[in-house]
Amino acid sequence: YFLWNLSVGKKFGENVLATFQVVNVFDNQYRKDNSNTTYPFYNPFIGADPLGRRFYVSLQYKF
Protein backbone atom coordinates (compact mmCIF):
# COMPACT_ATOMS: atom_id res chain seq x y z
CA TYR A 1 0.00 0.00 0.00
CA PHE A 2 1.55 3.28 -1.15
CA LEU A 3 0.50 6.85 -1.78
CA TRP A 4 2.25 8.39 -4.76
CA ASN A 5 3.03 12.08 -5.13
CA LEU A 6 4.49 13.82 -8.16
CA SER A 7 6.32 17.13 -8.37
CA VAL A 8 7.78 18.86 -11.42
CA GLY A 9 9.63 22.16 -11.48
CA LYS A 10 10.94 24.47 -14.18
CA LYS A 11 13.46 27.22 -13.65
CA PHE A 12 13.07 30.43 -15.67
CA GLY A 13 16.32 32.34 -15.52
CA GLU A 14 18.19 32.55 -12.23
CA ASN A 15 15.38 34.02 -10.12
CA VAL A 16 12.10 32.30 -11.03
CA LEU A 17 11.00 28.72 -10.26
CA ALA A 18 7.57 27.32 -11.19
CA THR A 19 6.43 24.06 -9.58
CA PHE A 20 3.46 21.76 -10.26
CA GLN A 21 2.60 19.06 -7.70
CA VAL A 22 0.05 16.23 -7.57
CA VAL A 23 -0.60 14.71 -4.15
CA ASN A 24 -2.11 11.19 -4.07
CA VAL A 25 -1.72 10.65 -7.84
CA PHE A 26 -3.87 7.49 -7.97
CA ASP A 27 -6.52 8.89 -5.58
CA ASN A 28 -6.03 6.01 -3.10
CA GLN A 29 -7.72 5.81 0.28
CA TYR A 30 -5.69 5.52 3.45
CA ARG A 31 -5.86 2.22 5.30
CA LYS A 32 -8.32 2.07 8.16
CA ASP A 33 -6.97 1.08 11.58
CA ASN A 34 -9.66 -0.56 13.71
CA SER A 35 -7.29 -1.52 16.54
CA ASN A 36 -8.06 1.66 18.53
CA THR A 37 -11.78 2.17 19.05
CA THR A 38 -11.84 4.83 21.78
CA TYR A 39 -11.05 8.52 22.00
CA PRO A 40 -8.53 10.06 21.31
CA PHE A 41 -7.28 7.42 18.88
CA TYR A 42 -10.50 6.51 17.12
CA ASN A 43 -11.39 8.75 14.22
CA PRO A 44 -14.31 7.74 11.99
CA PHE A 45 -12.83 9.73 9.11
CA ILE A 46 -9.41 8.02 9.16
CA GLY A 47 -10.56 5.38 6.65
CA ALA A 48 -10.14 7.71 3.68
CA ASP A 49 -8.18 10.69 2.52
CA PRO A 50 -10.84 13.39 2.88
CA LEU A 51 -9.23 15.56 0.24
CA GLY A 52 -8.43 12.81 -2.26
CA ARG A 53 -6.17 13.74 -5.16
CA ARG A 54 -5.13 17.39 -5.18
CA PHE A 55 -3.04 19.70 -7.30
CA TYR A 56 -0.75 22.56 -6.35
CA VAL A 57 1.01 25.20 -8.41
CA SER A 58 3.66 27.50 -6.98
CA LEU A 59 5.82 30.30 -8.28
CA GLN A 60 8.97 31.42 -6.47
CA TYR A 61 10.91 34.56 -7.17
CA LYS A 62 14.27 35.30 -5.53
CA PHE A 63 15.55 38.85 -5.37
PDB file of C-alpha atoms in Angstrom:
ATOM      1  CA  TYR A   1       0.000   0.000   0.000  1.00  0.00           C
ATOM      2  CA  PHE A   2       1.548   3.280  -1.151  1.00  0.00           C
ATOM      3  CA  LEU A   3       0.499   6.847  -1.777  1.00  0.00           C
ATOM      4  CA  TRP A   4       2.249   8.389  -4.756  1.00  0.00           C
ATOM      5  CA  ASN A   5       3.027  12.079  -5.127  1.00  0.00           C
ATOM      6  CA  LEU A   6       4.493  13.818  -8.160  1.00  0.00           C
ATOM      7  CA  SER A   7       6.316  17.128  -8.365  1.00  0.00           C
ATOM      8  CA  VAL A   8       7.782  18.856 -11.422  1.00  0.00           C
ATOM      9  CA  GLY A   9       9.628  22.161 -11.478  1.00  0.00           C
ATOM     10  CA  LYS A  10      10.943  24.467 -14.185  1.00  0.00           C
ATOM     11  CA  LYS A  11      13.464  27.219 -13.649  1.00  0.00           C
ATOM     12  CA  PHE A  12      13.068  30.428 -15.672  1.00  0.00           C
ATOM     13  CA  GLY A  13      16.318  32.338 -15.524  1.00  0.00           C
ATOM     14  CA  GLU A  14      18.186  32.550 -12.226  1.00  0.00           C
ATOM     15  CA  ASN A  15      15.375  34.017 -10.125  1.00  0.00           C
ATOM     16  CA  VAL A  16      12.095  32.295 -11.034  1.00  0.00           C
ATOM     17  CA  LEU A  17      11.000  28.717 -10.264  1.00  0.00           C
ATOM     18  CA  ALA A  18       7.566  27.324 -11.193  1.00  0.00           C
ATOM     19  CA  THR A  19       6.433  24.061  -9.584  1.00  0.00           C
ATOM     20  CA  PHE A  20       3.459  21.761 -10.260  1.00  0.00           C
ATOM     21  CA  GLN A  21       2.599  19.059  -7.705  1.00  0.00           C
ATOM     22  CA  VAL A  22       0.049  16.234  -7.567  1.00  0.00           C
ATOM     23  CA  VAL A  23      -0.605  14.705  -4.145  1.00  0.00           C
ATOM     24  CA  ASN A  24      -2.114  11.190  -4.072  1.00  0.00           C
ATOM     25  CA  VAL A  25      -1.718  10.646  -7.838  1.00  0.00           C
ATOM     26  CA  PHE A  26      -3.869   7.490  -7.972  1.00  0.00           C
ATOM     27  CA  ASP A  27      -6.519   8.890  -5.580  1.00  0.00           C
ATOM     28  CA  ASN A  28      -6.027   6.005  -3.103  1.00  0.00           C
ATOM     29  CA  GLN A  29      -7.723   5.813   0.276  1.00  0.00           C
ATOM     30  CA  TYR A  30      -5.689   5.518   3.455  1.00  0.00           C
ATOM     31  CA  ARG A  31      -5.863   2.217   5.303  1.00  0.00           C
ATOM     32  CA  LYS A  32      -8.324   2.066   8.163  1.00  0.00           C
ATOM     33  CA  ASP A  33      -6.973   1.083  11.583  1.00  0.00           C
ATOM     34  CA  ASN A  34      -9.663  -0.560  13.713  1.00  0.00           C
ATOM     35  CA  SER A  35      -7.294  -1.520  16.544  1.00  0.00           C
ATOM     36  CA  ASN A  36      -8.059   1.659  18.529  1.00  0.00           C
ATOM     37  CA  THR A  37     -11.776   2.167  19.046  1.00  0.00           C
ATOM     38  CA  THR A  38     -11.836   4.826  21.779  1.00  0.00           C
ATOM     39  CA  TYR A  39     -11.047   8.516  22.002  1.00  0.00           C
ATOM     40  CA  PRO A  40      -8.529  10.059  21.314  1.00  0.00           C
ATOM     41  CA  PHE A  41      -7.278   7.415  18.878  1.00  0.00           C
ATOM     42  CA  TYR A  42     -10.496   6.508  17.116  1.00  0.00           C
ATOM     43  CA  ASN A  43     -11.388   8.748  14.220  1.00  0.00           C
ATOM     44  CA  PRO A  44     -14.313   7.739  11.990  1.00  0.00           C
ATOM     45  CA  PHE A  45     -12.832   9.727   9.107  1.00  0.00           C
ATOM     46  CA  ILE A  46      -9.410   8.017   9.163  1.00  0.00           C
ATOM     47  CA  GLY A  47     -10.555   5.383   6.651  1.00  0.00           C
ATOM     48  CA  ALA A  48     -10.138   7.710   3.678  1.00  0.00           C
ATOM     49  CA  ASP A  49      -8.177  10.686   2.516  1.00  0.00           C
ATOM     50  CA  PRO A  50     -10.843  13.390   2.884  1.00  0.00           C
ATOM     51  CA  LEU A  51      -9.231  15.563   0.240  1.00  0.00           C
ATOM     52  CA  GLY A  52      -8.427  12.807  -2.259  1.00  0.00           C
ATOM     53  CA  ARG A  53      -6.175  13.741  -5.164  1.00  0.00           C
ATOM     54  CA  ARG A  54      -5.128  17.386  -5.184  1.00  0.00           C
ATOM     55  CA  PHE A  55      -3.043  19.701  -7.304  1.00  0.00           C
ATOM     56  CA  TYR A  56      -0.750  22.565  -6.348  1.00  0.00           C
ATOM     57  CA  VAL A  57       1.012  25.200  -8.409  1.00  0.00           C
ATOM     58  CA  SER A  58       3.663  27.496  -6.978  1.00  0.00           C
ATOM     59  CA  LEU A  59       5.818  30.295  -8.280  1.00  0.00           C
ATOM     60  CA  GLN A  60       8.970  31.418  -6.466  1.00  0.00           C
ATOM     61  CA  TYR A  61      10.907  34.563  -7.166  1.00  0.00           C
ATOM     62  CA  LYS A  62      14.271  35.304  -5.534  1.00  0.00           C
ATOM     63  CA  PHE A  63      15.549  38.855  -5.367  1.00  0.00           C
TER      64      PHE A  63
END
